[in-house]
Coordinates of C-alpha atoms and ligand atoms in Angstrom, one line a residue:
X1 CA -18.5 -21.5 -29.6
X2 CA -17.4 -19.3 -27.3
X3 CA -15.6 -16.1 -28.4
X4 CA -12.1 -16.0 -27.3
X5 CA -11.4 -13.6 -24.7
X6 CA -8.8 -10.8 -25.3
X7 CA -6.4 -9.6 -22.9
X8 CA -4.6 -6.1 -23.0
X9 CA -0.6 -6.3 -21.9
X10 CA 0.7 -3.1 -20.9
X11 CA 4.3 -3.5 -20.6
X12 CA 4.2 -6.5 -23.0
X13 CA 7.3 -5.6 -24.5
X14 CA 9.4 -6.3 -21.6
X15 CA 10.4 -9.6 -19.6
X16 CA 7.8 -10.7 -17.8
X17 CA 5.0 -9.7 -20.4
X18 CA 6.4 -10.7 -23.2
X19 CA 6.8 -14.6 -21.7
X20 CA 3.3 -14.0 -20.3
X21 CA 1.9 -13.3 -24.1
X22 CA 3.2 -16.0 -25.4
X23 CA 1.4 -18.5 -22.7
X24 CA -1.9 -16.3 -22.8
X25 CA -1.9 -17.2 -26.7
X26 CA -0.9 -20.5 -26.0
X27 CA -3.7 -21.3 -23.7
X28 CA -6.2 -19.9 -26.2
X29 CA -6.6 -16.2 -25.6
X30 CA -5.9 -13.1 -27.6
X31 CA -3.6 -10.4 -26.8
X32 CA -3.0 -6.7 -27.0
X33 CA 0.7 -5.6 -26.3
X34 CA 0.9 -2.0 -25.4
X35 CA 4.5 -0.4 -24.4
X36 CA 6.2 2.7 -24.2
X37 CA 9.5 0.8 -24.8
X38 CA 11.3 3.3 -22.3
X39 CA 13.4 -0.3 -21.2
X40 CA 12.3 -2.8 -23.6
X41 CA 12.8 -3.3 -27.1
X42 CA 10.2 -4.1 -29.7
X43 CA 12.2 -7.2 -31.0
X44 CA 10.8 -9.0 -28.1
X45 CA 7.0 -8.6 -29.4
X46 CA 8.6 -9.8 -32.9
X47 CA 10.0 -12.6 -30.7
X48 CA 6.3 -13.3 -29.3
X49 CA 5.0 -13.7 -33.1
X50 CA 7.5 -15.9 -34.2
X51 CA 6.9 -18.3 -31.0
X52 CA 3.5 -18.4 -31.3
X53 CA 3.1 -17.7 -35.4
X54 CA 0.3 -14.9 -34.6
X55 CA 0.1 -11.4 -35.7
X56 CA -0.1 -9.8 -32.5
X57 CA -1.4 -6.1 -32.3
X58 CA 1.1 -4.1 -30.5
X59 CA 1.1 -0.3 -30.2
X60 CA 3.5 2.4 -28.4
X61 CA 1.6 3.9 -25.9
X62 CA 2.6 5.5 -22.5
X63 CA 0.0 4.3 -19.8
X64 CA 0.8 7.6 -18.1
X65 CA -0.9 8.9 -21.5
X66 CA -4.5 9.1 -20.4
X67 CA -5.8 10.2 -23.9
X68 CA -3.4 7.9 -25.8
X69 CA -4.9 4.9 -23.1
X70 CA -8.3 6.1 -24.0
X71 CA -7.7 5.4 -27.6
X72 CA -6.5 1.8 -27.0
X73 CA -9.6 1.0 -24.8
X74 CA -12.1 2.5 -27.4
X75 CA -10.3 0.6 -30.2
X76 CA -9.7 -2.9 -28.8
X77 CA -12.5 -5.2 -27.3
X78 CA -11.1 -6.6 -24.2
X79 CA -12.5 -7.8 -20.7
X80 CA -8.9 -8.4 -18.7
X81 CA -5.5 -6.0 -18.1
X82 CA -2.4 -6.9 -17.4
X83 CA -0.6 -4.3 -16.1
X84 CA 3.2 -4.9 -15.9
X85 CA 4.3 -1.5 -17.1
X86 CA 6.4 -0.1 -14.7
X87 CA 9.7 1.3 -13.4
X88 CA 11.7 -1.7 -11.1
X89 CA 15.4 -0.4 -10.6
X90 CA 15.3 -0.2 -6.7
X91 CA 18.3 2.0 -6.2
X92 CA 17.3 4.4 -8.8
X93 CA 13.8 4.7 -7.0
X94 CA 15.7 6.1 -4.1
X95 CA 17.4 8.7 -5.9
X96 CA 14.2 9.7 -7.9
X97 CA 11.6 8.7 -5.9
X98 CA 9.5 11.1 -8.1
X99 CA 10.3 9.6 -11.3
X100 CA 8.8 6.2 -9.4
X101 CA 5.7 7.7 -7.7
X102 CA 4.9 9.5 -10.9
X103 CA 5.2 6.7 -13.4
X104 CA 4.1 3.7 -11.5
X105 CA 1.2 5.2 -9.7
X106 CA 0.0 7.6 -12.4
X107 CA 0.0 4.7 -15.1
X108 CA -2.1 2.3 -13.0
X109 CA -4.5 4.6 -11.7
X110 CA -4.9 5.8 -15.1
X111 CA -5.6 2.0 -16.1
X112 CA -8.2 1.3 -13.5
X113 CA -9.8 4.7 -14.7
X114 CA -10.3 3.2 -18.0
X115 CA -11.6 0.1 -16.6
X116 CA -14.4 2.3 -14.7
X117 CA -15.0 4.5 -18.2
X118 CA -15.3 1.6 -20.2
X119 CA -16.8 -1.1 -18.2
X120 CA -14.6 -3.6 -18.1
X121 CA -14.0 -6.0 -15.6
X122 CA -10.8 -7.7 -14.8
X123 CA -7.1 -6.2 -13.8
X124 CA -4.3 -8.3 -12.7
X125 CA -1.9 -5.9 -11.0
X126 CA 2.4 -7.0 -11.1
X127 CA 3.4 -6.9 -7.1
X128 CA 6.5 -8.1 -5.7
X129 CA 8.1 -9.9 -2.7
X130 CA 9.3 -6.5 -1.9
X131 CA 5.9 -5.4 0.2
X132 CA 7.0 -8.6 2.8
X133 CA 10.5 -6.6 3.3
X134 CA 12.3 -8.4 6.0
X135 CA 9.7 -10.7 7.3
X136 CA 9.5 -12.3 10.6
X137 CA 8.5 -15.6 9.9
X138 CA 9.4 -17.6 7.0
X139 CA 8.2 -18.7 4.1
X140 CA 6.1 -15.5 3.3
X141 CA 2.1 -16.6 2.9
X142 CA -0.3 -13.9 1.4
X143 CA -1.2 -13.0 5.2
X144 CA 2.0 -12.2 6.8
X145 CA 2.3 -8.7 7.4
X146 CA 3.6 -6.5 5.1
X147 CA 6.7 -4.3 6.4
X148 CA 7.1 -0.4 5.8
X149 CA 8.6 -0.2 2.3
X150 CA 12.5 0.6 2.2
X151 CA 12.6 2.2 -1.2
X152 CA 10.0 4.1 -2.9
X153 CA 9.8 1.4 -5.9
X154 CA 8.7 -1.1 -3.0
X155 CA 6.5 1.8 -2.0
X156 CA 5.0 2.2 -5.4
X157 CA 3.9 -1.6 -5.2
X158 CA 2.5 -1.7 -1.8
X159 CA 0.1 1.8 -2.9
X160 CA -0.8 0.1 -5.8
X161 CA -1.8 -3.3 -4.2
X162 CA -3.9 -0.9 -2.0
X163 CA -5.5 1.1 -4.5
X164 CA -6.6 -1.8 -6.6
X165 CA -8.1 -3.3 -3.4
X166 CA -10.2 -0.1 -2.3
X167 CA -10.9 0.4 -6.2
X168 CA -12.4 -3.1 -6.4
X169 CA -14.2 -3.0 -2.9
X170 CA -15.6 0.6 -4.6
X171 CA -16.7 0.0 -8.5
X172 CA -19.0 -2.5 -8.5
X173 CA -18.0 -4.1 -11.8
X174 CA -14.5 -4.4 -11.2
X175 CA -12.1 -7.6 -9.9
X176 CA -8.9 -7.2 -8.8
X177 CA -5.6 -9.7 -8.6
X178 CA -2.2 -9.1 -7.4
X179 CA 0.4 -11.7 -8.0
X180 CA 3.5 -11.1 -5.7
X181 CA 6.5 -12.0 -7.7
X182 CA 9.5 -13.5 -5.7
X183 CA 12.8 -13.6 -8.2
X184 CA 12.1 -14.3 -11.8
X185 CA 14.4 -15.8 -13.8
X186 CA 15.4 -17.9 -17.2
X187 CA 14.3 -17.1 -20.5
X188 CA 12.1 -19.0 -22.9
X189 CA 13.6 -22.3 -24.1
X190 CA 13.5 -21.1 -27.8
X191 CA 15.8 -18.0 -26.4
X192 CA 13.6 -15.9 -29.0
X193 CA 12.9 -13.7 -25.9
X194 CA 14.6 -13.2 -22.6
X195 CA 15.5 -10.6 -20.0
X196 CA 17.3 -7.3 -21.7
X197 CA 18.8 -5.2 -19.1
X198 CA 20.3 -1.7 -20.2
X199 CA 23.5 -1.2 -18.4
X200 CA 25.0 -2.7 -15.7
X201 CA 22.5 -5.3 -14.3
X202 CA 21.0 -5.1 -11.0
X203 CA 19.6 -8.4 -10.7
X204 CA 21.9 -11.6 -10.0
X205 CA 20.8 -13.8 -12.9
X206 CA 21.6 -10.8 -15.9
X207 CA 24.9 -10.4 -14.1
X208 CA 25.9 -14.3 -13.9
X209 CA 25.2 -14.6 -17.5
X210 CA 27.1 -11.6 -18.3
X211 CA 29.7 -12.4 -16.9
X212 CA 29.9 -15.7 -18.2
X213 CA 29.8 -14.3 -21.6
X214 CA 32.7 -11.8 -20.9
X215 CA 30.5 -8.8 -21.0
X216 CA 31.4 -8.2 -17.1
X217 CA 34.6 -9.4 -15.5
X218 CA 33.7 -10.4 -12.4
X219 CA 30.7 -11.2 -10.3
X220 CA 30.2 -10.0 -7.0
X221 CA 28.3 -12.2 -4.4
X222 CA 27.1 -9.1 -1.9
X223 CA 27.7 -10.6 1.8
X224 CA 28.6 -14.0 2.8
X225 CA 28.2 -13.5 6.5
X226 CA 24.6 -13.3 6.6
X227 CA 22.9 -15.9 9.0
X228 CA 22.1 -18.7 6.4
X229 CA 23.4 -21.7 6.1
X230 CA 26.3 -20.7 3.6
X231 CA 26.4 -17.0 4.5
X232 CA 24.8 -15.6 1.3
X233 CA 21.1 -14.2 0.9
X234 CA 18.7 -17.0 0.1
X235 CA 15.6 -16.1 -2.5
X236 CA 13.1 -18.0 -4.3
X237 CA 13.9 -18.3 -7.9
X238 CA 11.4 -18.4 -10.1
X239 CA 11.6 -19.8 -13.7
X240 CA 10.1 -16.9 -16.2
X241 CA 7.7 -19.6 -18.0
X242 CA 6.1 -20.8 -14.9
X243 CA 5.7 -17.3 -13.8
X244 CA 3.9 -16.7 -17.0
X245 CA 1.8 -19.4 -16.5
X246 CA 0.7 -18.5 -12.9
X247 CA -0.9 -15.1 -15.0
X248 CA -2.9 -17.4 -17.4
X249 CA -4.3 -19.4 -14.2
X250 CA -4.9 -16.0 -12.5
X251 CA -6.4 -14.4 -16.0
X252 CA -8.7 -18.0 -16.1
X253 CA -9.9 -17.4 -12.5
X254 CA -10.8 -13.8 -13.5
X255 CA -12.8 -14.5 -16.7
X256 CA -14.4 -17.6 -15.4
X257 CA -15.9 -15.9 -12.6
X258 CA -14.5 -18.2 -10.1
X259 CA -12.9 -15.1 -7.8
X260 CA -14.4 -15.7 -4.4
X261 CA -14.2 -11.8 -3.2
X262 CA -13.5 -9.0 -5.3
X263 CA -9.9 -8.6 -4.6
X264 CA -7.1 -11.6 -4.1
X265 CA -3.6 -11.7 -3.7
X266 CA -1.3 -15.1 -4.4
X267 CA 2.5 -15.3 -3.8
X268 CA 4.0 -16.7 -7.1
X269 CA 7.6 -18.3 -6.2
X270 CA 8.5 -21.9 -6.0
X271 CA 8.4 -22.4 -1.9
X272 CA 12.3 -23.3 -2.5
X273 CA 14.8 -21.1 -1.0
X274 CA 18.4 -20.9 -2.8
X275 CA 21.5 -19.4 -1.7
X276 CA 23.5 -17.1 -4.2
X277 CA 26.3 -19.3 -4.0
X278 CA 24.2 -22.1 -5.0
X279 CA 22.8 -20.3 -7.6
X280 CA 26.2 -19.6 -9.3
X281 CA 27.5 -23.2 -8.7
X282 CA 24.3 -24.6 -10.0
X283 CA 24.7 -22.3 -12.8
X284 CA 28.4 -23.2 -13.5
X285 CA 27.6 -26.9 -13.3
X286 CA 24.8 -27.0 -15.3
X287 CA 26.5 -24.9 -18.1
X288 CA 29.7 -26.6 -17.8
X289 CA 31.9 -23.1 -17.1
X290 CA 33.6 -21.3 -14.5
X291 CA 32.6 -18.2 -13.5
X292 CA 34.8 -15.7 -12.2
X293 CA 33.4 -14.4 -8.8
X294 CA 34.4 -13.2 -5.7
X295 CA 32.8 -12.4 -2.1
X296 CA 32.1 -8.5 -1.5
X297 CA 30.6 -6.4 1.2
X298 CA 26.8 -6.8 1.6
X299 CA 24.5 -4.3 -0.3
X300 CA 22.1 -2.1 1.2
X301 CA 18.8 -3.0 1.3
X302 CA 19.4 -6.6 0.7
X303 CA 17.1 -8.6 2.9
X304 CA 18.9 -11.8 4.4
X305 CA 16.2 -14.2 3.2
X306 CA 12.8 -14.2 1.9
X307 CA 10.8 -17.0 0.0
X308 CA 7.2 -17.9 -0.6
X309 CA 4.7 -20.3 0.9
X310 CA 2.6 -21.1 -2.4
X311 CA 0.0 -23.0 -1.0
X312 CA -2.9 -20.6 -1.9
X313 CA -1.5 -20.8 -5.4
X314 CA -1.0 -24.4 -6.1
X315 CA -4.5 -24.8 -4.3
X316 CA -7.0 -21.9 -5.6
X317 CA -5.1 -21.5 -8.8
X318 CA -4.2 -24.6 -9.4
X319 CA -0.8 -23.5 -10.3
X320 CA 2.8 -24.9 -9.4
X321 CA 6.4 -24.1 -10.5
X322 CA 7.3 -27.2 -12.6
X323 CA 10.8 -25.8 -14.1
X324 CA 14.0 -27.0 -11.8
X325 CA 16.7 -24.3 -11.1
X326 CA 19.0 -26.4 -13.7
X327 CA 16.9 -26.0 -16.7
X328 CA 16.1 -22.1 -15.4
X329 CA 19.6 -21.5 -15.5
X330 CA 20.4 -23.3 -18.9
X331 CA 17.4 -21.2 -20.6
X332 CA 19.2 -18.0 -19.0
X333 CA 22.7 -19.0 -20.5
X334 CA 21.0 -20.0 -23.7
X335 CA 19.4 -16.7 -24.1
X336 CA 22.6 -14.9 -23.3
X337 CA 24.4 -16.8 -25.6
X338 CA 22.0 -15.6 -28.6
X339 CA 21.9 -12.0 -27.4
X340 CA 25.8 -12.1 -27.6
X341 CA 25.9 -14.0 -30.8
X342 CA 28.4 -16.8 -29.1
Ligands
UFG1 N1 23.0 -10.2 -5.8 C1 25.0 -10.6 -5.9 N2 25.6 -9.9 -7.2 C2 25.0 -9.2 -7.9 C3 23.3 -9.3 -8.1 C4 22.9 -9.9 -6.8 O1 25.3 -11.2 -4.9 O2 25.5 -8.6 -8.8 C5 22.6 -11.1 -4.9 C6 21.8 -9.8 -3.9 O3 22.4 -9.4 -2.7 C7 20.4 -10.8 -3.7 C8 20.0 -11.5 -4.8 O4 21.6 -11.7 -5.4 O5 21.2 -11.4 -2.4 C9 19.1 -11.5 -5.5 O6 19.2 -10.2 -5.9 P1 18.6 -9.6 -7.2 O7 18.8 -8.3 -7.0 O8 18.5 -10.4 -8.4 O9 17.2 -9.6 -6.7 P2 16.5 -9.1 -5.5 O10 15.9 -10.0 -4.4 O11 17.4 -7.8 -4.6 O12 15.1 -8.4 -6.0 C10 14.1 -8.6 -6.0 C11 13.5 -7.9 -7.3 C12 13.2 -6.8 -6.7 C13 12.5 -6.6 -5.4 C14 13.3 -6.8 -4.5 C15 13.2 -7.1 -2.9 O13 14.2 -7.8 -8.7 O14 12.1 -6.1 -7.7 O15 13.5 -8.4 -4.9 O16 12.1 -8.1 -2.6 F1 12.1 -5.3 -5.2

């Protein structure tokens, strides 16, 4: 029998990392989770253990700490790393650029350095649709030119993609995939893991669910005068479990030696644009409640519309988003209710 493959997940206690751990285990992989808990809770690792019934190795490690990372590489036998560990607040990155460049880039370069030192082949990097900026053509394909980043956060995603591309070209045993996520939303159907933003949420769906739960008084819809069908921004909201499954498909491609080059990029979205207003009214409808919301001025830095052309992921990875927006918004509300004890 073939030995089980093991995947190291940095940032595995976070929102996307925890859901990906569950799906990898379901697909027959072993996982090792590391996280510095700077924006996550150990409870989510416990949630993954409860969903999967497996005792997952977890270590509190900061990927910026090279010595600590080296011990993890020495201790565990994995051939693939998924690197989620990063700061992700766009506004904060504008106010504190050095914090973002230092954390997001040093941690990633440390990972690649360790891959090289220990001869481990596969790196999967968490990139973002933010690399496309305000794209000239929609939907965006992986070949749509990237626009200059509008925030240090976005710049770290572009730079890390380039670092990975260059390192894969230079180092014989290294292979890389960057997944460009659109807008991840929802929670695991068990409601045992989900998104746990600290403080006031920046993102739409956590703000919606917290408003429904009475934690926030009123949702502001940022801009109703965009050149879109209902005047509010268009995004591509991808269910978190679907997104996690895209990681499994990418890991499989790497571990089975199916990559065509040494570095590949895939969009991970649904391929369908949804407006902010449409998301809000769908949330109200599927959960049978009324949300307190008002129209508000545009938010600086928002692009009017961005959604994915997912043909490449569909055809090459054999992956496609399955979950409906309705089911996703139900899971988001179930999770919020559980967190709030409602
Ligand atoms: N929005 C509101 N009210 C809110 C929060 C958001 O109306 O309280 C709107 C935004 O204006 C935007 C849409 O909801 O039109 C989605 O906003 P999010 O903040 O949830 O997501 P973004 O598309 O702005 O952000 C995502 C990722 C970032 C990434 C960014 C840029 O979360 O990591 O895309 O591509 F950098």
